[in-house]
Each structure stands twice: as C-alpha cells, then as structure tokens.
Amino acid sequence: YGHIVEDDRHLVVSGGLGCSIFPVRFGSPPEIVLIELGAPAGV
C-alpha cells in the first residue's frame, strides 16, 4: 500500500479492509490520509 502510479494514474492505497456501505474497517487502525496538492514549479 502507499502511493502507486499505474497507467499514468496516481493511486493512494491505505491498509486494512473496509467498505463504503458500513463504516467498518478490519485489520488496521483508523487513519487519515492527507494529500497536499500544488502547482508545479515555474507555473
């Protein structure tokens, strides 16, 4: 898990197993992933 680049797409994958229907997470403690976006240098 972590930052993965696949077919020119950037993916962020966290650990554990969960679903979107029920707010339950298995195999990993809760976490917050912070993604900071910014313009490329010189733009």
mmCIF file of C-alpha atoms in Angstrom:
data_model
loop_
_atom_site.group_PDB
_atom_site.id
_atom_site.type_symbol
_atom_site.label_atom_id
_atom_site.label_comp_id
_atom_site.label_asym_id
_atom_site.label_seq_id
_atom_site.Cartn_x
_atom_site.Cartn_y
_atom_site.Cartn_z
ATOM 1 C CA TYR A 1 0.000 0.000 0.000
ATOM 2 C CA GLY A 2 1.012 3.654 -0.272
ATOM 3 C CA HIS A 3 1.459 5.846 -3.357
ATOM 4 C CA ILE A 4 1.193 3.811 -6.571
ATOM 5 C CA VAL A 5 1.477 5.040 -10.174
ATOM 6 C CA GLU A 6 -0.381 2.813 -12.644
ATOM 7 C CA ASP A 7 -1.074 3.712 -16.301
ATOM 8 C CA ASP A 8 -0.308 7.426 -15.654
ATOM 9 C CA ARG A 9 -2.759 7.445 -12.718
ATOM 10 C CA HIS A 10 -1.717 8.201 -9.156
ATOM 11 C CA LEU A 11 -3.396 5.989 -6.542
ATOM 12 C CA VAL A 12 -3.236 6.214 -2.747
ATOM 13 C CA VAL A 13 -3.979 2.863 -1.115
ATOM 14 C CA SER A 14 -4.352 2.539 2.653
ATOM 15 C CA GLY A 15 -4.003 -0.637 4.685
ATOM 16 C CA GLY A 16 -6.812 -2.762 6.052
ATOM 17 C CA LEU A 17 -10.118 -3.906 4.632
ATOM 18 C CA GLY A 18 -13.288 -1.836 4.691
ATOM 19 C CA CYS A 19 -16.377 -0.988 2.705
ATOM 20 C CA SER A 20 -18.433 2.079 1.865
ATOM 21 C CA ILE A 21 -21.835 0.697 2.874
ATOM 22 C CA PHE A 22 -20.993 0.145 6.563
ATOM 23 C CA PRO A 23 -18.323 2.341 8.200
ATOM 24 C CA VAL A 24 -16.306 -0.662 9.418
ATOM 25 C CA ARG A 25 -12.569 -1.274 8.972
ATOM 26 C CA PHE A 26 -10.752 -4.575 9.617
ATOM 27 C CA GLY A 27 -7.043 -5.339 10.033
ATOM 28 C CA SER A 28 -5.811 -1.790 10.586
ATOM 29 C CA PRO A 29 -6.437 1.084 12.995
ATOM 30 C CA PRO A 30 -8.282 4.186 11.729
ATOM 31 C CA GLU A 31 -6.166 6.665 9.791
ATOM 32 C CA ILE A 32 -6.444 9.957 7.952
ATOM 33 C CA VAL A 33 -4.605 10.318 4.648
ATOM 34 C CA LEU A 34 -3.559 13.907 3.910
ATOM 35 C CA ILE A 35 -2.903 14.758 0.257
ATOM 36 C CA GLU A 36 -1.479 18.215 -0.430
ATOM 37 C CA LEU A 37 -1.892 19.494 -3.993
ATOM 38 C CA GLY A 38 0.137 22.285 -5.527
ATOM 39 C CA ALA A 39 1.160 23.756 -8.867
ATOM 40 C CA PRO A 40 4.417 22.563 -10.462
ATOM 41 C CA ALA A 41 7.426 24.860 -10.018
ATOM 42 C CA GLY A 42 7.590 27.638 -12.600
ATOM 43 C CA VAL A 43 3.859 27.776 -13.314
#
